[in-house]
Short mmCIF file of C-alpha atoms in Angstrom, two decimals:
data_model
loop_
_atom_site.label_atom_id
_atom_site.label_comp_id
_atom_site.label_asym_id
_atom_site.label_seq_id
_atom_site.Cartn_x
_atom_site.Cartn_y
_atom_site.Cartn_z
CA UNK U 57 56.39 104.52 128.45
CA UNK U 58 56.17 102.09 125.56
CA UNK U 59 58.05 104.51 123.32
CA UNK U 60 60.77 104.99 125.94
CA UNK U 61 61.09 101.24 126.40
CA UNK U 62 61.39 100.77 122.65
CA UNK U 63 64.09 103.40 122.40
CA UNK U 64 66.06 101.81 125.25
CA UNK U 65 65.77 98.41 123.63
CA UNK U 66 67.06 99.80 120.33
CA UNK U 67 70.02 101.48 122.02
CA UNK U 68 70.83 98.34 123.99
CA UNK U 69 70.73 96.21 120.86
CA UNK U 70 73.12 98.59 119.08
CA UNK U 71 75.67 98.46 121.90
CA UNK U 72 75.40 94.69 122.16
CA UNK U 73 76.09 94.51 118.44
CA UNK U 74 79.10 96.76 118.95
CA UNK U 75 80.53 94.21 121.37
CA UNK U 76 80.21 91.45 118.78
CA UNK U 77 81.14 93.17 115.54
CA UNK U 78 80.30 91.07 112.51
CA UNK U 79 83.74 91.03 110.92
CA UNK U 80 86.89 89.04 110.36
CA UNK U 81 89.44 91.77 111.05
CA UNK U 82 91.19 90.30 114.03
CA UNK U 83 91.18 86.93 115.79
CA UNK U 84 89.16 86.53 118.92
CA UNK U 85 91.21 87.97 121.75
CA UNK U 86 91.20 87.03 125.42
CA UNK U 87 87.92 88.15 126.94
CA UNK U 88 89.51 90.88 129.06
CA UNK U 89 91.36 92.47 126.14
CA UNK U 90 88.36 92.29 123.83
CA UNK U 91 86.05 93.78 126.43
CA UNK U 92 88.50 96.59 127.18
CA UNK U 93 88.74 97.52 123.51
CA UNK U 94 84.97 97.53 123.06
CA UNK U 95 84.30 99.44 126.28
CA UNK U 96 86.93 102.07 125.43
CA UNK U 97 85.21 102.89 122.15
CA UNK U 98 81.70 102.71 123.64
CA UNK U 99 82.73 105.11 126.39
CA UNK U 100 84.24 107.51 123.85
CA UNK U 101 81.10 107.67 121.72
CA UNK U 102 78.89 107.99 124.78
CA UNK U 103 76.90 104.84 124.13
CA UNK U 104 74.95 103.05 126.79
CA UNK U 105 76.75 100.07 128.30
CA UNK U 106 74.99 96.76 127.92
CA UNK U 107 75.85 93.09 127.81
CA UNK U 108 74.22 90.07 126.30
CA UNK U 109 74.90 86.40 125.91
CA UNK U 110 78.06 85.84 123.87
CA UNK U 111 76.64 82.52 122.71
CA UNK U 112 73.49 84.22 121.39
CA UNK U 113 75.52 86.84 119.56
CA UNK U 114 77.84 84.26 118.01
CA UNK U 115 74.91 82.15 116.89
CA UNK U 116 73.33 85.19 115.24
CA UNK U 117 76.58 86.01 113.46
CA UNK U 118 77.23 82.48 112.24
CA UNK U 119 73.78 82.41 110.68
CA UNK U 120 75.06 84.90 108.08
CA UNK U 121 77.08 82.62 105.81
CA UNK U 122 77.19 85.47 103.30
CA UNK U 123 75.98 89.02 103.45
CA UNK U 124 72.20 88.64 103.68
CA UNK U 125 69.66 91.05 102.30
CA UNK U 126 69.60 94.08 104.52
CA UNK U 127 66.56 96.15 105.33
CA UNK U 128 64.97 97.32 102.09
CA UNK U 129 65.89 100.94 102.78
CA UNK U 130 67.89 102.76 105.42
CA UNK U 131 66.17 104.85 108.06
CA UNK U 132 65.11 108.42 107.30
CA UNK U 133 66.34 111.45 109.23
CA UNK U 134 63.77 113.65 110.92
CA UNK U 135 63.85 117.44 110.57
CA UNK U 136 65.84 117.90 113.78
CA UNK U 137 68.61 115.53 112.67
CA UNK U 138 68.77 117.16 109.23
CA UNK U 139 69.16 120.56 110.86
CA UNK U 140 71.90 119.31 113.18
CA UNK U 141 73.77 117.77 110.23
CA UNK U 142 73.59 121.03 108.26
CA UNK U 143 74.81 123.08 111.20
CA UNK U 144 77.63 120.64 111.95
CA UNK U 145 78.75 120.83 108.31
CA UNK U 146 78.44 124.65 108.41
CA UNK U 147 76.05 124.71 105.47
CA UNK U 148 72.91 126.08 107.14
CA UNK U 149 73.54 129.75 106.50
CA UNK U 150 71.66 132.96 105.93
CA UNK U 151 71.71 134.42 102.39
CA UNK U 152 74.33 136.96 103.51
CA UNK U 153 76.54 134.22 104.94
CA UNK U 154 76.20 132.23 101.72
CA UNK U 155 77.25 135.28 99.69
CA UNK U 156 80.28 135.85 101.90
CA UNK U 157 81.20 132.18 101.58
CA UNK U 158 81.01 132.27 97.79
CA UNK U 159 82.95 135.53 97.54
CA UNK U 160 85.71 134.08 99.71
CA UNK U 161 86.42 131.56 96.95
CA UNK U 162 87.89 134.43 94.89
CA UNK U 163 86.38 133.09 91.70
CA UNK U 164 88.02 129.67 92.03
CA UNK U 165 86.47 126.23 92.44
CA UNK U 166 88.95 125.07 95.05
CA UNK U 167 86.25 124.66 97.65
CA UNK U 168 88.31 122.12 99.56
CA UNK U 169 90.25 124.98 101.12
CA UNK U 170 87.23 127.03 102.12
CA UNK U 171 85.93 126.40 105.61
CA UNK U 172 82.34 127.05 104.62
CA UNK U 173 82.28 124.10 102.20
CA UNK U 174 81.52 120.44 102.95
CA UNK U 175 84.66 119.51 101.02
CA UNK U 176 86.87 121.23 103.57
CA UNK U 177 85.71 118.79 106.26
CA UNK U 178 85.59 115.65 104.13
CA UNK U 179 88.49 115.78 101.65
CA UNK U 180 91.09 114.02 103.83
CA UNK U 181 89.29 111.89 106.42
CA UNK U 182 90.84 110.46 109.57
CA UNK U 183 88.70 107.32 109.90
CA UNK U 184 89.08 106.36 113.54
CA UNK U 185 85.90 104.31 113.19
CA UNK U 186 87.87 101.87 111.01
CA UNK U 187 90.25 101.29 113.93
CA UNK U 188 87.21 100.48 116.07
CA UNK U 189 85.97 98.02 113.44
CA UNK U 190 89.33 96.26 113.28
CA UNK U 191 89.71 95.99 117.03
CA UNK U 192 86.28 94.59 117.85
CA UNK U 193 86.18 90.79 118.26
CA UNK U 194 84.79 89.06 115.17
CA UNK U 195 81.63 87.10 114.70
CA UNK U 196 79.95 85.80 111.61
CA UNK U 197 80.81 83.37 108.85
CA UNK U 198 84.10 81.82 107.97
CA UNK U 199 85.17 82.39 104.39
CA UNK U 200 85.71 79.23 102.29
CA UNK U 201 88.90 79.31 100.28
CA UNK U 202 89.22 78.92 96.52
CA UNK U 203 88.40 75.43 95.34
CA UNK U 204 86.35 74.71 98.44
CA UNK U 205 89.32 73.90 100.67
CA UNK U 206 89.41 74.71 104.36
CA UNK U 207 90.86 78.06 105.41
CA UNK U 208 94.36 78.09 106.87
CA UNK U 209 94.45 77.49 110.59
CA UNK U 210 96.03 79.83 113.11
CA UNK U 211 96.56 79.20 116.82
CA UNK U 212 94.94 82.21 118.42
CA UNK U 213 96.12 83.74 121.67
CA UNK U 214 93.97 82.60 124.55
CA UNK U 215 92.14 80.02 122.47
CA UNK U 216 92.06 76.33 123.18
CA UNK U 217 93.52 74.52 120.21
CA UNK U 218 93.73 75.92 116.70
CA UNK U 219 91.00 78.15 115.34
CA UNK U 220 90.61 78.36 111.57
CA UNK U 221 90.41 81.92 110.34
CA UNK U 222 90.42 83.04 106.70
CA UNK U 223 92.45 86.03 105.59
CA UNK U 224 90.98 89.49 105.81
CA UNK U 225 90.28 90.65 102.23
CA UNK U 226 90.66 94.32 101.28
CA UNK U 227 90.51 95.71 97.73
CA UNK U 228 92.04 99.12 96.90
CA UNK U 229 90.96 100.39 93.46
CA UNK U 230 93.24 103.27 92.47
CA UNK U 231 96.01 102.16 94.81
CA UNK U 232 98.49 104.74 93.46
CA UNK U 233 101.69 104.66 95.56
CA UNK U 234 100.38 101.94 97.88
CA UNK U 235 100.78 103.83 101.16
CA UNK U 236 97.27 103.00 102.33
CA UNK U 237 97.43 99.39 101.14
CA UNK U 238 100.61 98.80 103.15
CA UNK U 239 99.10 100.55 106.15
CA UNK U 240 96.05 98.30 105.86
CA UNK U 241 98.33 95.27 106.08
CA UNK U 242 100.11 96.78 109.09
CA UNK U 243 96.91 97.60 110.96
CA UNK U 244 95.15 94.35 110.12
CA UNK U 245 97.98 91.93 110.90
CA UNK U 246 99.62 94.03 113.68
CA UNK U 247 102.90 93.11 112.01
CA UNK U 248 105.54 95.91 112.14
CA UNK U 249 107.29 94.46 109.10
CA UNK U 250 104.78 96.52 107.14
CA UNK U 251 106.45 99.88 107.57
CA UNK U 252 105.81 103.12 105.71
CA UNK U 253 109.42 104.33 105.91
CA UNK U 254 110.69 101.06 104.40
CA UNK U 255 108.00 101.22 101.72
CA UNK U 256 108.87 104.79 100.75
CA UNK U 257 112.56 103.88 100.49
CA UNK U 258 111.84 100.81 98.37
CA UNK U 259 109.39 102.69 96.16
CA UNK U 260 111.33 105.88 95.47
CA UNK U 261 114.90 105.12 96.51
CA UNK U 262 114.76 107.99 98.99
CA UNK U 263 114.00 108.40 102.68
CA UNK U 264 112.05 111.57 101.92
CA UNK U 265 108.93 111.94 99.82
CA UNK U 266 109.15 114.81 97.35
CA UNK U 267 106.95 115.97 94.50
CA UNK U 268 104.43 113.40 93.29
CA UNK U 269 105.71 110.84 95.80
CA UNK U 270 103.83 112.76 98.46
CA UNK U 271 100.29 111.67 99.20
CA UNK U 272 97.60 114.31 98.65
CA UNK U 273 96.41 113.78 102.23
CA UNK U 274 99.79 113.13 103.81
CA UNK U 275 99.72 109.35 103.33
CA UNK U 276 103.50 109.43 102.83
CA UNK U 277 104.14 110.71 106.35
CA UNK U 278 105.64 107.97 108.51
CA UNK U 279 104.22 109.32 111.82
CA UNK U 280 100.71 108.89 110.39
CA UNK U 281 100.99 105.15 109.82
CA UNK U 282 98.97 102.78 112.00
CA UNK U 283 100.15 102.76 115.61
CA UNK U 284 100.99 99.33 117.03
CA UNK U 285 101.21 98.74 120.75
CA UNK U 286 103.61 96.22 122.27
CA UNK U 287 100.61 93.97 122.88
CA UNK U 288 99.64 94.23 119.20
CA UNK U 289 103.16 93.28 118.11
CA UNK U 290 103.31 90.39 120.56
CA UNK U 291 100.18 88.91 118.97
CA UNK U 292 101.32 89.41 115.37
CA UNK U 293 100.70 87.97 112.95
CA UNK U 294 97.51 86.22 114.09
CA UNK U 295 95.50 87.15 111.02
CA UNK U 296 96.46 86.69 107.40
CA UNK U 297 95.52 89.52 105.09
CA UNK U 298 94.93 89.64 101.35
CA UNK U 299 95.19 93.25 100.17
CA UNK U 300 94.65 93.93 96.48
CA UNK U 301 96.44 97.03 95.19
CA UNK U 302 94.95 97.83 91.76
CA UNK U 303 96.85 100.54 89.86
CA UNK U 304 96.44 101.37 86.14
CA UNK U 305 99.49 103.64 85.66
CA UNK U 306 102.15 101.33 84.12
CA UNK U 307 105.17 103.09 85.68
CA UNK U 308 103.62 103.23 89.13
CA UNK U 309 102.55 99.58 88.86
CA UNK U 310 106.10 98.51 88.01
CA UNK U 311 107.48 100.45 90.97
CA UNK U 312 104.85 98.89 93.29
CA UNK U 313 105.81 95.38 92.16
CA UNK U 314 109.52 96.06 92.61
CA UNK U 315 109.03 97.54 96.10
CA UNK U 316 106.71 94.72 97.16
CA UNK U 317 109.11 92.02 96.02
CA UNK U 318 112.16 93.70 97.56
CA UNK U 319 110.45 93.85 100.98
CA UNK U 320 108.80 90.44 100.69
CA UNK U 321 105.33 91.95 100.96
CA UNK U 322 104.24 90.00 97.87
CA UNK U 323 104.62 86.83 99.96
CA UNK U 324 102.77 88.37 102.92
CA UNK U 325 99.48 89.27 101.26
CA UNK U 326 100.06 92.31 99.00
CA UNK U 327 98.73 91.62 95.51
CA UNK U 328 99.51 94.29 92.91
CA UNK U 329 97.64 94.42 89.58
CA UNK U 330 97.97 96.65 86.52
CA UNK U 331 94.31 97.02 85.58
CA UNK U 332 91.95 99.96 85.03
CA UNK U 333 88.60 99.35 86.71
CA UNK U 334 85.43 100.75 85.09
CA UNK U 335 81.95 99.59 84.04
CA UNK U 336 83.07 97.72 80.91
CA UNK U 337 85.93 95.63 79.58
CA UNK U 338 88.49 96.67 77.00
CA UNK U 339 91.68 98.69 76.98
CA UNK U 340 92.47 102.26 77.96
CA UNK U 341 95.60 104.34 77.48
CA UNK U 342 97.84 105.67 80.26
CA UNK U 343 101.15 107.60 80.04
CA UNK U 344 104.43 105.68 80.06
CA UNK U 345 108.01 106.59 79.06
CA UNK U 346 109.27 105.73 75.61
CA UNK U 347 112.05 103.18 75.42
CA UNK U 348 115.17 104.43 77.18
CA UNK U 349 113.49 107.44 78.82
CA UNK U 350 113.26 107.98 82.58
CA UNK U 351 110.01 107.19 84.35
CA UNK U 352 110.40 109.77 87.11
CA UNK U 353 108.06 112.37 85.62
CA UNK U 354 105.01 110.08 85.87
CA UNK U 355 105.93 107.77 88.75
CA UNK U 356 103.21 108.13 91.37
CA UNK U 357 101.27 110.75 89.40
CA UNK U 358 97.72 110.81 90.83
CA UNK U 359 95.84 113.11 88.46
CA UNK U 360 95.94 111.03 85.25
CA UNK U 361 92.61 109.36 84.46
CA UNK U 362 91.17 107.28 81.65
CA UNK U 363 90.68 109.37 78.53
CA UNK U 364 93.27 112.02 79.39
CA UNK U 365 96.46 110.29 78.25
CA UNK U 366 96.91 112.17 74.96
CA UNK U 367 96.49 115.57 76.62
CA UNK U 368 98.84 114.70 79.48
CA UNK U 369 101.53 113.30 77.18
CA UNK U 370 101.33 116.28 74.81
CA UNK U 371 101.60 118.78 77.66
CA UNK U 372 104.47 117.02 79.44
CA UNK U 373 106.45 116.42 76.24
CA UNK U 374 106.32 120.14 75.48
CA UNK U 375 108.02 121.04 78.74
CA UNK U 376 111.70 121.82 78.41
CA UNK U 377 113.85 118.91 79.49
CA UNK U 378 110.87 116.68 80.18
CA UNK U 379 111.07 112.93 79.73
CA UNK U 380 109.52 111.72 76.49
CA UNK U 381 106.25 109.93 77.06
CA UNK U 382 103.83 107.86 75.04
CA UNK U 383 100.38 106.37 75.63
CA UNK U 384 100.37 102.68 76.50
CA UNK U 385 97.39 100.31 76.44
CA UNK U 386 96.24 99.01 79.84
CA UNK U 387 93.63 96.31 80.35
CA UNK U 388 90.25 97.56 81.56
CA UNK U 389 87.90 95.33 83.55
CA UNK U 390 84.81 95.68 85.65
CA UNK U 391 85.35 95.12 89.35
CA UNK U 392 83.05 92.11 89.15
CA UNK U 393 85.35 90.57 86.54
CA UNK U 394 88.47 91.35 88.56
CA UNK U 395 87.07 89.95 91.80
CA UNK U 396 85.76 86.82 90.09
CA UNK U 397 89.23 86.11 88.71
CA UNK U 398 91.61 87.40 91.38
CA UNK U 399 89.90 87.20 94.79
CA UNK U 400 89.45 83.95 96.69
CA UNK U 401 86.00 82.48 96.12
CA UNK U 402 84.23 83.30 99.36
CA UNK U 403 81.32 85.40 100.51
CA UNK U 404 83.12 88.28 102.22
CA UNK U 405 85.22 91.27 101.16
CA UNK U 406 85.90 93.13 104.37
CA UNK U 407 86.70 96.50 102.81
CA UNK U 408 86.51 98.04 99.35
CA UNK U 409 88.31 101.37 98.84
CA UNK U 410 87.80 103.30 95.57
CA UNK U 411 89.87 106.37 94.63
CA UNK U 412 89.94 106.78 90.87
CA UNK U 413 90.03 110.56 90.33
CA UNK U 414 86.43 110.99 89.24
CA UNK U 415 85.75 107.50 87.86
CA UNK U 416 84.31 106.08 91.09
CA UNK U 417 80.71 105.98 89.74
CA UNK U 418 81.82 103.71 86.88
CA UNK U 419 83.74 101.45 89.28
CA UNK U 420 80.63 101.07 91.45
CA UNK U 421 78.40 100.55 88.41
CA UNK U 422 80.57 97.60 87.37
CA UNK U 423 80.58 96.10 90.88
CA UNK U 424 77.00 94.91 91.36
CA UNK U 425 77.82 91.35 92.41
CA UNK U 426 80.97 92.44 94.27
CA UNK U 427 79.01 94.86 96.45
CA UNK U 428 76.85 91.98 97.67
CA UNK U 429 80.03 90.65 99.35
CA UNK U 430 81.34 93.94 100.78
CA UNK U 431 81.02 94.85 104.44
CA UNK U 432 82.55 98.33 104.30
CA UNK U 433 83.02 100.72 101.37
CA UNK U 434 84.89 103.98 100.89
CA UNK U 435 84.84 106.07 97.73
CA UNK U 436 85.71 109.57 96.57
CA UNK U 437 83.14 112.14 95.46
CA UNK U 438 84.35 114.63 92.87
CA UNK U 439 83.49 117.00 90.04
CA UNK U 440 85.83 115.58 87.41
CA UNK U 441 85.49 112.62 85.05
CA UNK U 442 82.16 110.78 85.15
CA UNK U 443 81.31 112.43 88.47
CA UNK U 444 80.69 115.67 86.56
CA UNK U 445 77.66 114.04 84.93
CA UNK U 446 76.57 111.78 87.80
CA UNK U 447 74.21 112.82 90.58
CA UNK U 448 75.36 111.85 94.05
CA UNK U 449 71.71 111.19 94.93
CA UNK U 450 71.60 108.43 92.29
CA UNK U 451 74.76 106.75 93.62
CA UNK U 452 73.56 106.93 97.24
CA UNK U 453 70.15 105.59 96.18
CA UNK U 454 71.71 102.63 94.37
CA UNK U 455 73.88 101.82 97.38
CA UNK U 456 70.83 102.13 99.65
CA UNK U 457 69.05 99.59 97.44
CA UNK U 458 72.11 97.34 97.79
CA UNK U 459 71.88 97.51 101.59
CA UNK U 460 74.42 100.24 102.42
CA UNK U 461 74.13 103.25 104.70
CA UNK U 462 76.56 106.00 103.68
CA UNK U 463 78.13 108.94 105.51
CA UNK U 464 80.30 111.96 104.75
CA UNK U 465 83.72 110.92 106.07
CA UNK U 466 85.65 113.55 108.03
CA UNK U 467 88.43 113.81 110.56
CA UNK U 468 87.13 111.47 113.25
CA UNK U 469 83.62 112.52 112.27
CA UNK U 470 80.77 111.05 110.25
CA UNK U 471 77.64 112.74 108.91
CA UNK U 472 74.83 110.49 107.73
CA UNK U 473 73.83 110.84 104.05
CA UNK U 474 71.49 107.87 103.49
CA UNK U 475 67.97 108.89 104.42
CA UNK U 476 69.18 112.44 105.10
CA UNK U 477 70.08 113.57 101.57
CA UNK U 478 69.74 117.29 101.00
CA UNK U 479 69.87 118.15 97.27
CA UNK U 480 70.22 121.87 98.06
CA UNK U 481 73.74 121.30 99.38
CA UNK U 482 75.02 117.83 98.49
CA UNK U 483 75.23 118.04 94.68
CA UNK U 484 78.26 120.35 94.87
CA UNK U 485 80.56 117.97 92.94
CA UNK U 486 83.93 118.60 94.49
CA UNK U 487 86.59 116.61 96.31
CA UNK U 488 85.08 114.76 99.28
CA UNK U 489 85.04 111.25 100.73
CA UNK U 490 82.17 108.95 101.63
CA UNK U 491 82.15 105.84 103.85
CA UNK U 492 79.43 103.20 103.77
CA UNK U 493 78.58 100.10 105.79
CA UNK U 494 76.31 97.21 104.86
CA UNK U 495 73.26 97.19 107.11
CA UNK U 496 73.45 93.42 107.58
CA UNK U 497 76.68 94.00 109.57
CA UNK U 498 74.88 95.09 112.70
CA UNK U 499 77.95 95.60 114.84
CA UNK U 500 79.87 97.59 112.25
CA UNK U 501 76.74 99.60 111.56
CA UNK U 502 76.43 100.34 115.28
CA UNK U 503 80.01 101.66 115.37
CA UNK U 504 79.40 104.06 112.51
CA UNK U 505 76.02 105.22 113.79
CA UNK U 506 77.62 105.89 117.18
CA UNK U 507 80.35 107.95 115.50
CA UNK U 508 77.74 109.92 113.54
CA UNK U 509 75.72 110.54 116.70
CA UNK U 510 78.82 111.74 118.52
CA UNK U 511 79.59 114.13 115.67
CA UNK U 512 76.20 115.77 116.18
CA UNK U 513 76.26 115.57 119.98
CA UNK U 514 77.34 119.21 120.40
CA UNK U 515 74.35 120.38 118.37
CA UNK U 516 71.24 120.05 120.49
CA UNK U 517 67.74 119.59 119.18
CA UNK U 518 66.68 122.52 117.00
#
């Protein structure tokens, strides 16, 4: 009975935390709207319904003026959960099934297209849990602005008087064509002025994305941008957002700046920077057109990474009719250096997204102080660049020490990695995505744990 009571108490606490998500994504909404949003997600993930004192929850959130130290380590999966994760990912196979899986690759390493590989399920996630994070009423600390001044005040719908709310802060490292950065602004502010079709037109001069202007996971597709209801639009913009779009490719950076200025996004929170982020400072070379040459051949190119400029330029210059390219120096900084200089001095970064074509381990290695301010993290796992020599277990262990629980990120699915690591299957080093949440953010953590539990719900105890 005591064990049952403890389990019920734990479940209740998680759902209560879900109702009072520790974040600054959206302003506090009228009670009915906020409750409806929370209940809709709780019902979908099959969580138990519970209520608690809003005053108690708010007091608990406000006690966290900055991200506190989380539990020393995340929880550990038991054998049953590990088995359910393996079966859900289709990696618990007999030797014959493994042989058939490997032979189906036809001697290639493109495991992302093979249904028996983890990469197939995690290469292009559809993170509906992020929508749940954004739409849950905030609690927790206000973020002081640079220089110690008070945050800008907004009059929030349903609130008495003006409530001071700081901007949501999101950092995209490896922003590329900016589709996701613009969509972040759209979803966070509920402002339809942030529009993917307008962005594509401003960026490329065309209504249709072709060639390298396409996103590898369909980010260019207008129907896939954040959906805004009439109620969302009526409330916009109630939250300011500060979205940092960090892109090292000179040509792509210049196009991002031009598009942002032409649409006025630069005055609405989009900050574009031409910097390469790694674990040290210096300079690194990236392709750019020689004087007078067209930039079209490298505009939006996603596969160029630090250290590959000479090879890329030589190969592209040999192609008949190709634009003439050269290698241009680009500043290289650690993320800690960038954040210290460019991000408002405050305790919280709501989301950090890293997509650097294999250099993600170096970005994270140079972000030790930054990670202490991050609520939610996404990064790409790969087999190219530094990832080829970096064990995923080491990265997950370092993030665990920093207070993060991490998950394989799929299409409306999450599979827990922290405390459940399986070296037999997880060190495959190919294109996949991982999402992490800081354990001090109890509400956000509850959302992601609920999503992970729902993912495994069809696989009973083994």
